Coordinates of C-alpha atoms in Angstrom, one line a residue:
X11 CA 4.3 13.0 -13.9
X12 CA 2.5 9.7 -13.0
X13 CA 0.5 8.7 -9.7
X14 CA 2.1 7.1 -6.7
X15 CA 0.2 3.8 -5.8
X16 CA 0.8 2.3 -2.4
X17 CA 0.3 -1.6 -1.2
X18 CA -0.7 -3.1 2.2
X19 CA 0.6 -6.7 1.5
X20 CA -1.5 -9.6 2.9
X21 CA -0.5 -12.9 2.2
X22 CA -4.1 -13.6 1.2
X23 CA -5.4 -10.0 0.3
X24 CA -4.2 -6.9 -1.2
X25 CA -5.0 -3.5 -0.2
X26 CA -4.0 -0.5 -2.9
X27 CA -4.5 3.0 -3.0
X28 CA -3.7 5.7 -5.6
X29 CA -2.9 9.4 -5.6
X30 CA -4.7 12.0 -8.3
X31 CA -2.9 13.2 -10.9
X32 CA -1.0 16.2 -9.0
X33 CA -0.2 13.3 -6.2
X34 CA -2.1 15.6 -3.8
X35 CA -4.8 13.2 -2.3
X36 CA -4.4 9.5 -1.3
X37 CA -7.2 7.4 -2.2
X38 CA -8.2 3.5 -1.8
X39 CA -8.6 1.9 -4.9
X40 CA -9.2 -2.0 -4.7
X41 CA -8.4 -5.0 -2.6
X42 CA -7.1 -7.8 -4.9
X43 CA -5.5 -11.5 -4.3
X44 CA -2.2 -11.3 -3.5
X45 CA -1.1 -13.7 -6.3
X46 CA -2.7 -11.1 -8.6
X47 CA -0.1 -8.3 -7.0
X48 CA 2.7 -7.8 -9.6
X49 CA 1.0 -8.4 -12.5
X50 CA -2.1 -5.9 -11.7
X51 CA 1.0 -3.4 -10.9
X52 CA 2.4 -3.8 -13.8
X53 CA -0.4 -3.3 -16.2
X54 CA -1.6 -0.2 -14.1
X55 CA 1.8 0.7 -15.1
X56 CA 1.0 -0.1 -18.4
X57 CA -2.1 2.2 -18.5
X58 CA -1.1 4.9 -16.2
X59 CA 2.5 5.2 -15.8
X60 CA 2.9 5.3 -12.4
X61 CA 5.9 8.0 -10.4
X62 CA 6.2 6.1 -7.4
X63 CA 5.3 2.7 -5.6
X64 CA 5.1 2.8 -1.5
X65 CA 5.0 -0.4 0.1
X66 CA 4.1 -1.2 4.1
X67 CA 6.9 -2.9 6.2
X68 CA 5.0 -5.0 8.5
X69 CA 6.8 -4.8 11.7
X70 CA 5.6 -5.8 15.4
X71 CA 5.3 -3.3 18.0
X72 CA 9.1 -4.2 19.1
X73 CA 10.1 -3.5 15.4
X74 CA 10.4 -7.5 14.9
X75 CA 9.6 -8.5 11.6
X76 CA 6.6 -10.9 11.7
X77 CA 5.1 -14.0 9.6
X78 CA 4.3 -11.5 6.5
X79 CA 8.0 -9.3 6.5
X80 CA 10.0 -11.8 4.5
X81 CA 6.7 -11.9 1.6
X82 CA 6.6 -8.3 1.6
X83 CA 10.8 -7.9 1.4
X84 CA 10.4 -10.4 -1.6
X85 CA 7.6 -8.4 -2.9
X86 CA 10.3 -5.0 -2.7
X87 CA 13.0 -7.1 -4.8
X88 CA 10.5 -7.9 -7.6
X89 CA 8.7 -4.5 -8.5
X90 CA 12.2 -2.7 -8.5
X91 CA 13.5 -5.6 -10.9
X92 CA 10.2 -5.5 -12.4
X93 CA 10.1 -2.1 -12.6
X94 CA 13.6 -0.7 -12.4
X95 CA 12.6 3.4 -13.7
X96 CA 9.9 3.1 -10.6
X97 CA 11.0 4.2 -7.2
X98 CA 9.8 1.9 -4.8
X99 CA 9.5 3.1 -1.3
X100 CA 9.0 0.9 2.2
X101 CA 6.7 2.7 5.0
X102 CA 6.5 1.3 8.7
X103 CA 3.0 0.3 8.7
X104 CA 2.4 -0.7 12.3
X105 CA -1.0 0.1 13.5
X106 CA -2.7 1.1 10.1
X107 CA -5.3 -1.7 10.7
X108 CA -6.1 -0.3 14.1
X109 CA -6.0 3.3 12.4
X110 CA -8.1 2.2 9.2
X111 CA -11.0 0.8 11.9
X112 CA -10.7 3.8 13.9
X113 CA -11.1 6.2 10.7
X114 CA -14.8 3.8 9.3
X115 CA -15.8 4.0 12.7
X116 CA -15.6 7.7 12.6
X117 CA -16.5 7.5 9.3
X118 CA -20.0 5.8 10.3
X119 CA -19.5 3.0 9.0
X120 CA -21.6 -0.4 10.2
X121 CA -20.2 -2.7 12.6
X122 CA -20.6 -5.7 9.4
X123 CA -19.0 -3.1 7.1
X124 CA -15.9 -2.2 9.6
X125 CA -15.5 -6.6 9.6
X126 CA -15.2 -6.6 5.6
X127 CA -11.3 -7.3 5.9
X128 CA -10.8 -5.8 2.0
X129 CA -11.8 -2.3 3.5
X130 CA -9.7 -2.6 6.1
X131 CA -7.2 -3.5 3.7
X132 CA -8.1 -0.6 1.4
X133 CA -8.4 2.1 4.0
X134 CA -5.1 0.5 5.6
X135 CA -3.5 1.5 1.7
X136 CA -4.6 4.4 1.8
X137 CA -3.3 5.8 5.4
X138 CA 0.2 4.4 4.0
X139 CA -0.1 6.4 1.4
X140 CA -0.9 9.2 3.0
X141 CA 1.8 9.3 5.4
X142 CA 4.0 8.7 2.2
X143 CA 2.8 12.0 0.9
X144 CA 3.4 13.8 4.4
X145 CA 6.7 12.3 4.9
X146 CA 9.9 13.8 3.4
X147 CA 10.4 11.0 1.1
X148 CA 7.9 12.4 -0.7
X149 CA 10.7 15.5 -1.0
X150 CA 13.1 12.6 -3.1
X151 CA 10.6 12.0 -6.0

């Protein structure tokens, strides 16, 4: 059946997050350099076939596109040429920074902890993900 991995694009910094097995439960899996991105996807791939790939559209509140959209639209054309048996799946990703601070403040977490951007990143993955799962997209896979 495969897992479904999701990626907040950075241009410096990548958050990802991974489903279990049943594609139940979202959860954050590493922050890696950007330049890294494909590559790391595709030897996951590799390991642990993968059913589904969700991406976040960064959008302004205005639903502009801003500095990082035309990265992460690139990003879309290569992992479905990359990886054409793949479904890959965009997700509006507006306010999952504001939502992943929120959630490791409620979580407990340390004001120099909430500051680590790669958790943000992480967390951010992971409530993309999640929404994925939630949403009836999930229903098409």
């Amino acid at each position: 059946m495969g897992r479904i991995l999701a990626i907040d694009y950075g241009n410096k910094r990548v958050g990802l997050a991974i489903t279990d097995p049943m594609c139940m439960i979202a959860s954050p899996l590493e922050t890696i350099h950007s330049q890294d991105l494909v590559a790391y996807v595709l030897a996951y791939h590799k390991r642990e076939p993968l059913r589904a790939v969700v991406v976040g559209m960064p959008r302004t509140l205005l639903n502009e596109p801003t500095d990082v959209t035309s990265a992460v639209v690139g990003l879309l054309r290569r992992l479905r040429r990359e990886l054409p048996e793949v479904p890959v799946h965009e997700l509006d990703e507006r306010f999952t920074s504001r939502m992943a601070h929120a959630t490791m403040l409620a979580g407990g977490l340390g004001q120099k902890a909430r500051r680590d951007k790669a958790t943000v990143d992480r967390i951010s993955a992971t409530i993309i993900l999640q929404s994925f799962l939630e949403s009836p997209l999930m229903r098409e896979i």
